[in-house]
CSV table of C-alpha atoms and ligand atoms in Angstrom, one decimal:
chain,number,residue,atom,x,y,z
A,1,MET,CA,108.3,121.6,102.5
A,2,LEU,CA,107.1,119.2,105.3
A,3,ASN,CA,103.5,118.0,105.5
A,4,PHE,CA,101.2,120.0,107.8
A,5,SER,CA,101.2,117.2,110.4
A,6,ASP,CA,105.0,117.1,110.5
A,7,ARG,CA,105.3,120.9,110.7
A,8,LEU,CA,102.7,120.8,113.6
A,9,ILE,CA,104.7,118.1,115.4
A,10,ASP,CA,107.9,120.1,115.0
A,11,ALA,CA,106.3,123.2,116.3
A,12,ILE,CA,104.7,121.4,119.3
A,13,LYS,CA,108.1,120.0,120.2
A,14,LYS,CA,109.9,123.3,119.9
A,15,LYS,CA,107.3,125.1,122.0
A,16,ASN,CA,106.5,122.3,124.4
A,17,SER,CA,102.9,123.3,123.9
A,18,VAL,CA,99.8,122.1,122.3
A,19,LEU,CA,97.9,125.3,123.1
A,20,VAL,CA,96.4,127.4,120.3
A,21,ALA,CA,95.3,130.9,121.1
A,22,GLY,CA,92.0,131.8,119.5
A,23,ILE,CA,91.5,135.3,118.1
A,24,ASP,CA,87.8,136.0,118.6
A,25,THR,CA,88.1,139.7,119.4
A,26,THR,CA,85.3,142.2,119.2
A,27,ILE,CA,86.0,145.9,119.6
A,28,GLU,CA,83.5,146.2,122.5
A,29,ASN,CA,85.7,143.9,124.6
A,30,ILE,CA,89.0,145.8,124.1
A,31,PRO,CA,89.9,147.8,127.2
A,32,ASP,CA,88.8,151.4,127.2
A,33,TYR,CA,92.3,152.7,127.9
A,34,PHE,CA,93.6,150.9,124.8
A,35,ILE,CA,90.8,152.3,122.6
A,36,LYS,CA,91.5,155.8,123.9
A,37,LYS,CA,95.2,155.5,123.2
A,38,PHE,CA,94.7,154.6,119.5
A,39,TYR,CA,91.4,156.4,118.7
A,40,ASP,CA,92.1,159.4,116.5
A,41,ASN,CA,89.3,161.9,115.9
A,42,GLU,CA,90.9,162.9,112.6
A,43,ARG,CA,90.5,159.4,111.2
A,44,SER,CA,87.3,157.8,109.9
A,45,GLU,CA,85.4,155.3,112.2
A,46,ILE,CA,86.4,152.5,109.9
A,47,ASP,CA,90.1,153.4,110.0
A,48,ASN,CA,90.0,153.5,113.8
A,49,LEU,CA,88.3,150.1,113.8
A,50,LYS,CA,90.9,148.6,111.6
A,51,THR,CA,93.8,150.1,113.5
A,52,ILE,CA,92.5,149.2,117.0
A,53,LEU,CA,91.5,145.7,116.0
A,54,PHE,CA,94.9,145.0,114.5
A,55,GLU,CA,97.0,146.7,117.2
A,56,TYR,CA,95.1,144.8,120.0
A,57,ASN,CA,95.4,141.4,118.4
A,58,ARG,CA,99.0,142.0,117.4
A,59,ARG,CA,99.9,142.6,121.0
A,60,ILE,CA,98.0,139.5,122.1
A,61,ILE,CA,100.0,137.4,119.6
A,62,ASP,CA,103.2,139.0,120.9
A,63,ALA,CA,102.2,138.3,124.5
A,64,VAL,CA,101.3,134.6,124.0
A,65,GLU,CA,103.7,133.5,121.4
A,66,GLU,CA,106.1,131.9,123.9
A,67,ASN,CA,103.3,129.7,125.2
A,68,VAL,CA,101.3,128.6,122.1
A,69,VAL,CA,102.0,126.5,119.1
A,70,GLY,CA,99.6,128.4,116.9
A,71,ILE,CA,96.8,130.9,116.5
A,72,LYS,CA,93.3,130.1,115.4
A,73,PHE,CA,91.5,133.0,113.7
A,74,GLN,CA,87.7,132.7,114.0
A,75,ALA,CA,86.3,134.0,110.7
A,76,ALA,CA,83.1,135.4,112.3
A,77,PHE,CA,84.8,137.9,114.4
A,78,PHE,CA,86.4,139.4,111.3
A,79,GLU,CA,83.5,138.9,108.9
A,80,GLN,CA,81.3,141.0,111.3
A,81,TYR,CA,83.3,144.0,110.2
A,82,SER,CA,82.9,143.1,106.5
A,83,TYR,CA,85.9,143.5,104.2
A,84,HIS,CA,87.5,145.9,106.7
A,85,GLY,CA,87.7,142.9,109.1
A,86,PHE,CA,89.1,140.7,106.4
A,87,GLU,CA,91.9,143.2,105.7
A,88,VAL,CA,92.8,143.1,109.4
A,89,LEU,CA,92.6,139.2,109.3
A,90,HIS,CA,95.0,139.2,106.4
A,91,LYS,CA,97.6,141.4,108.2
A,92,LEU,CA,97.3,139.4,111.4
A,93,CYS,CA,97.7,136.1,109.6
A,94,GLU,CA,100.9,137.3,108.0
A,95,TYR,CA,102.0,138.7,111.4
A,96,ALA,CA,101.5,135.4,113.2
A,97,LYS,CA,103.0,133.4,110.2
A,98,ASN,CA,106.2,135.5,110.4
A,99,LYS,CA,106.5,134.5,114.0
A,100,LYS,CA,106.5,130.8,112.8
A,101,LEU,CA,103.2,130.2,114.6
A,102,VAL,CA,100.9,127.6,113.0
A,103,VAL,CA,97.9,129.6,111.7
A,104,ILE,CA,94.4,128.1,111.4
A,105,PHE,CA,91.4,129.7,109.7
A,106,ASP,CA,88.3,128.7,111.7
A,107,GLY,CA,85.7,129.3,109.0
A,108,LYS,CA,83.9,125.9,109.0
A,109,ARG,CA,83.6,126.3,105.3
A,110,ASN,CA,82.1,123.9,102.7
A,111,ASP,CA,79.7,123.7,99.7
A,112,ILE,CA,79.2,121.8,96.5
A,113,SER,CA,82.6,120.9,95.0
A,114,SER,CA,82.9,123.9,92.6
A,115,SER,CA,82.2,126.3,95.5
A,116,ALA,CA,84.3,124.4,98.0
A,117,LYS,CA,87.1,124.7,95.5
A,118,GLY,CA,86.7,128.5,95.7
A,119,TYR,CA,87.0,128.4,99.5
A,120,SER,CA,90.0,126.1,99.3
A,121,ASN,CA,91.7,128.4,96.8
A,122,ALA,CA,91.2,131.3,99.1
A,123,TYR,CA,92.5,129.8,102.3
A,124,LEU,CA,94.7,126.9,101.5
A,125,GLY,CA,95.7,127.1,97.8
A,126,GLU,CA,95.8,129.5,94.9
A,127,THR,CA,93.2,131.4,92.9
A,128,PRO,CA,93.6,131.6,89.1
A,129,VAL,CA,93.6,135.3,88.0
A,130,PHE,CA,94.2,136.3,84.4
A,131,GLY,CA,96.0,133.0,83.7
A,132,LYS,CA,98.2,133.3,86.8
A,133,LYS,CA,97.9,131.8,90.2
A,134,MET,CA,97.5,134.1,93.1
A,135,ARG,CA,97.9,133.2,96.8
A,136,PHE,CA,95.8,135.4,99.1
A,137,PHE,CA,96.1,133.9,102.5
A,138,GLU,CA,98.9,131.9,104.1
A,139,PHE,CA,96.9,129.8,106.5
A,140,ASP,CA,98.4,126.4,107.4
A,141,ALA,CA,94.9,124.8,108.0
A,142,ILE,CA,91.2,125.4,107.8
A,143,THR,CA,88.2,124.0,109.6
A,144,THR,CA,85.5,122.5,107.4
A,145,ASN,CA,81.9,121.2,107.6
A,146,PRO,CA,81.4,117.6,106.5
A,147,TYR,CA,77.7,117.8,105.8
A,148,LEU,CA,78.0,117.8,102.0
A,149,GLY,CA,80.0,114.6,101.9
A,150,GLN,CA,83.1,113.6,99.9
A,151,ASP,CA,82.7,115.9,96.9
A,152,GLY,CA,82.6,119.0,99.1
A,153,ILE,CA,85.7,117.8,101.1
A,154,LYS,CA,87.8,116.7,98.1
A,155,PRO,CA,88.9,120.1,96.9
A,156,PHE,CA,90.3,120.8,100.4
A,157,VAL,CA,92.0,117.4,100.7
A,158,GLU,CA,93.6,117.8,97.2
A,159,ASP,CA,95.0,121.2,98.2
A,160,CYS,CA,96.3,119.8,101.5
A,161,GLU,CA,98.2,117.3,99.5
A,162,ARG,CA,99.4,119.8,96.9
A,163,PHE,CA,100.3,122.7,99.2
A,164,LYS,CA,101.1,120.7,102.4
A,165,LYS,CA,98.2,122.1,104.3
A,166,GLY,CA,95.9,120.8,107.0
A,167,LEU,CA,92.1,120.3,107.5
A,168,PHE,CA,90.1,119.9,110.6
A,169,VAL,CA,86.6,118.5,109.9
A,170,LEU,CA,83.8,119.2,112.4
A,171,VAL,CA,83.1,115.8,114.0
A,172,LYS,CA,81.7,116.4,117.4
A,173,THR,CA,81.3,120.1,118.4
A,174,SER,CA,81.5,121.6,121.9
A,175,ASN,CA,78.2,123.4,122.0
A,176,PRO,CA,75.2,122.3,124.1
A,177,SER,CA,73.0,121.4,121.1
A,178,SER,CA,75.7,119.3,119.3
A,179,ALA,CA,73.7,116.2,120.1
A,180,ASP,CA,70.7,117.4,118.1
A,181,ILE,CA,72.2,116.1,114.9
A,182,GLN,CA,75.6,114.7,115.7
A,183,ASP,CA,74.3,112.1,118.2
A,184,VAL,CA,71.5,110.8,115.9
A,185,VAL,CA,71.8,107.0,115.8
A,186,VAL,CA,72.1,105.5,112.3
A,187,GLU,CA,72.5,101.7,112.0
A,188,ASP,CA,73.8,101.4,115.6
A,189,LYS,CA,76.3,104.3,115.3
A,190,LYS,CA,76.1,107.9,116.3
A,191,LEU,CA,76.3,110.2,113.3
A,192,TYR,CA,79.6,111.7,114.6
A,193,GLU,CA,81.1,108.3,114.6
A,194,ILE,CA,80.2,107.8,110.9
A,195,VAL,CA,81.7,111.3,110.2
A,196,ALA,CA,84.9,110.2,112.0
A,197,GLU,CA,85.0,107.1,109.8
A,198,LYS,CA,84.7,109.3,106.8
A,199,VAL,CA,87.5,111.6,108.1
A,200,PHE,CA,89.7,108.4,108.4
A,201,GLU,CA,88.9,107.5,104.7
A,202,TRP,CA,89.5,111.1,103.5
A,203,GLY,CA,92.8,111.4,105.3
A,204,LYS,CA,94.4,107.9,104.8
A,205,ASN,CA,96.5,109.0,101.8
A,206,CYS,CA,97.7,112.3,103.4
A,207,ARG,CA,100.2,111.1,106.0
A,208,GLY,CA,103.4,112.8,107.0
A,209,LYS,CA,106.7,111.1,107.8
A,210,GLU,CA,105.6,110.8,111.5
A,211,GLY,CA,102.6,108.8,110.4
A,212,TYR,CA,99.9,111.4,111.2
A,213,SER,CA,97.3,112.4,108.7
A,214,ASP,CA,97.0,116.0,107.6
A,215,ILE,CA,93.2,115.6,107.8
A,216,GLY,CA,92.1,115.9,111.4
A,217,ALA,CA,88.9,116.5,113.3
A,218,VAL,CA,87.4,119.1,115.5
A,219,VAL,CA,86.2,117.6,118.8
A,220,GLY,CA,84.9,119.7,121.6
A,221,ALA,CA,86.6,119.4,125.0
A,222,THR,CA,83.1,119.3,126.5
A,223,GLN,CA,82.6,115.9,124.9
A,224,PRO,CA,85.1,113.5,126.6
A,225,GLU,CA,83.1,110.3,125.8
A,226,ALA,CA,83.0,111.3,122.2
A,227,GLY,CA,86.7,112.2,122.4
A,228,LYS,CA,87.5,108.6,123.4
A,229,ARG,CA,85.4,107.1,120.6
A,230,ILE,CA,86.8,109.4,118.0
A,231,ARG,CA,90.4,108.8,119.1
A,232,HIS,CA,89.7,105.1,118.6
A,233,ILE,CA,88.4,105.7,115.1
A,234,LEU,CA,91.1,108.2,114.2
A,235,PRO,CA,94.3,106.8,115.8
A,236,ASN,CA,96.6,108.9,113.5
A,237,SER,CA,94.8,112.2,113.2
A,238,PHE,CA,95.2,115.4,115.0
A,239,LEU,CA,92.2,116.5,116.9
A,240,LEU,CA,91.6,120.3,117.3
A,241,VAL,CA,89.9,120.6,120.7
A,242,PRO,CA,88.1,123.8,121.5
A,243,GLY,CA,85.8,124.4,124.5
A,244,ILE,CA,88.1,124.4,127.6
A,245,GLY,CA,87.4,127.1,130.2
A,246,VAL,CA,84.4,129.4,129.4
A,247,GLN,CA,82.4,126.5,127.7
A,248,GLY,CA,83.0,124.1,130.6
A,249,GLY,CA,85.5,121.7,129.0
A,250,LYS,CA,88.0,120.4,131.6
A,251,VAL,CA,91.7,120.2,131.0
A,252,GLU,CA,91.8,117.0,133.0
A,253,ASP,CA,89.6,115.3,130.4
A,254,LEU,CA,92.1,115.9,127.6
A,255,LYS,CA,93.7,112.5,128.5
A,256,TYR,CA,90.7,111.0,126.6
A,257,PHE,CA,91.6,112.8,123.4
A,258,VAL,CA,95.3,112.0,123.1
A,259,ASP,CA,96.7,109.1,121.2
A,260,SER,CA,98.8,106.2,122.5
A,261,ASN,CA,101.9,108.5,122.5
A,262,ASN,CA,100.0,111.2,124.5
A,263,MET,CA,100.1,113.3,121.4
A,264,GLY,CA,97.7,114.1,118.5
A,265,ILE,CA,95.8,117.1,119.9
A,266,ILE,CA,96.0,120.8,119.8
A,267,VAL,CA,93.8,122.7,122.3
A,268,ASN,CA,92.2,126.0,121.6
A,269,SER,CA,91.4,128.7,124.1
A,270,SER,CA,90.0,132.0,122.9
A,271,ARG,CA,88.1,134.3,125.4
A,272,ASP,CA,90.1,133.1,128.5
A,273,ILE,CA,93.3,134.4,126.7
A,274,ILE,CA,92.2,137.4,124.7
A,275,TYR,CA,90.1,138.9,127.6
A,276,ALA,CA,92.3,137.6,130.4
A,277,TYR,CA,92.6,141.2,131.7
A,278,LYS,CA,89.0,141.0,132.8
A,279,ASN,CA,89.7,138.3,135.4
A,280,TYR,CA,93.2,139.1,136.2
A,281,VAL,CA,94.8,141.4,138.8
A,282,HIS,CA,97.0,142.9,136.1
A,283,SER,CA,95.4,145.9,134.4
A,284,ASP,CA,98.0,145.4,131.7
A,285,PHE,CA,96.2,143.1,129.2
A,286,GLU,CA,99.3,141.8,127.6
A,287,LYS,CA,100.8,140.6,130.9
A,288,SER,CA,97.4,139.1,131.8
A,289,SER,CA,97.2,137.2,128.5
A,290,TYR,CA,100.8,136.0,128.9
A,291,LEU,CA,100.2,134.7,132.4
A,292,VAL,CA,96.9,133.0,131.6
A,293,SER,CA,98.3,131.3,128.4
A,294,LYS,CA,101.3,130.1,130.4
A,295,SER,CA,99.1,128.7,133.1
A,296,ILE,CA,96.8,126.9,130.6
A,297,LYS,CA,99.8,125.5,128.7
A,298,GLU,CA,101.2,124.1,131.9
A,299,SER,CA,98.0,122.6,133.1
A,300,ILE,CA,97.4,121.0,129.7
A,301,ASN,CA,101.0,119.6,129.7
A,302,ALA,CA,100.4,118.2,133.2
A,303,ALA,CA,97.1,116.6,132.2
A,304,ILE,CA,98.4,114.8,129.1
A,305,SER,CA,101.9,113.8,130.3
B,1,LIG,O1,83.0,122.7,118.4
B,1,LIG,C1,83.5,123.8,118.3
B,1,LIG,C2,84.1,124.3,117.2
B,1,LIG,C3,84.7,125.5,117.2
B,1,LIG,N1,84.7,126.3,118.3
B,1,LIG,C4,85.4,127.6,118.2
B,1,LIG,O2,86.4,127.6,119.2
B,1,LIG,C5,86.5,128.9,119.9
B,1,LIG,C6,86.2,128.7,121.3
B,1,LIG,O3,86.2,129.9,122.1
B,1,LIG,P1,86.3,129.9,123.7
B,1,LIG,O4,86.3,131.4,123.9
B,1,LIG,O5,87.6,129.3,124.1
B,1,LIG,O6,85.2,129.2,124.2
B,1,LIG,C7,85.5,129.8,119.2
B,1,LIG,O7,86.1,130.4,118.1
B,1,LIG,C8,84.5,128.8,118.6
B,1,LIG,O8,83.8,129.3,117.4
B,1,LIG,C9,84.1,125.8,119.4
B,1,LIG,O9,84.1,126.5,120.5
B,1,LIG,N2,83.6,124.6,119.4
């Protein structure tokens, strides 16, 4: 099997898209007509929740697959429904994977090394069970928190090497308070620059045949200045860039995040795509999500070409 970065490059070329659709769906935001269609009074509330959450997101995936290179599943939106949500996440991950989409688990996980290994087993690798190895999820990549340093990251990096998976380490996030900690200056450098240097170190032995590392970084689209700096520190890493649209990140600024080949980024959009029906003339949510994802894909391509 190819390295994660090589698989990602192949998928980008095939789709002519660096857009990733984010699945951040809550039941409250699913259109009433869709809920009515699938809600069955004979079923339990939990069974209705699972059915409707799966059926809505499955249709979103079908609607956008032509325009996106992958799907990013935000853990929080499944965790809020406890293990019922995780059952749906499991099915959706498999569904997207069968469509040859790159699937990312956005869980921002990490801990001390023994616990980090548990996370990595779950989402990237295998979990030992009664002397056998069991694989529970088929994600291609995961987002991680760098705060615990190298021993927390190592289990993930080892599984990336072993199972040809990818990692996106939080370096500079898109939220308004990201400066509180990430911009703190330590010995003339901002903390996020030091984290980016660590990402370079952690990823320098995990390169695919195209020369890109399988260990990348999350950098918010709302942070073009940081994007420029981080690209300089990480010339051969993929940047996962969330924050366009609702959060205020501008597609035109993506030119600061790409590498010298105008490559090396994937760009996430969640709410603009999954709830496109709210802003669109089409009452049909699938058509709305299709049209919005097509338009975002085209505007990104124009901005980085
Ligand atoms: O810095 C970060 C890291 C992660 N995210 C996640 O991306 C999506 C963004 O959703 P939109 O609806 O497109 O704003 C969401 O899942 C965040 O948790 C981020 O926004 N910024």
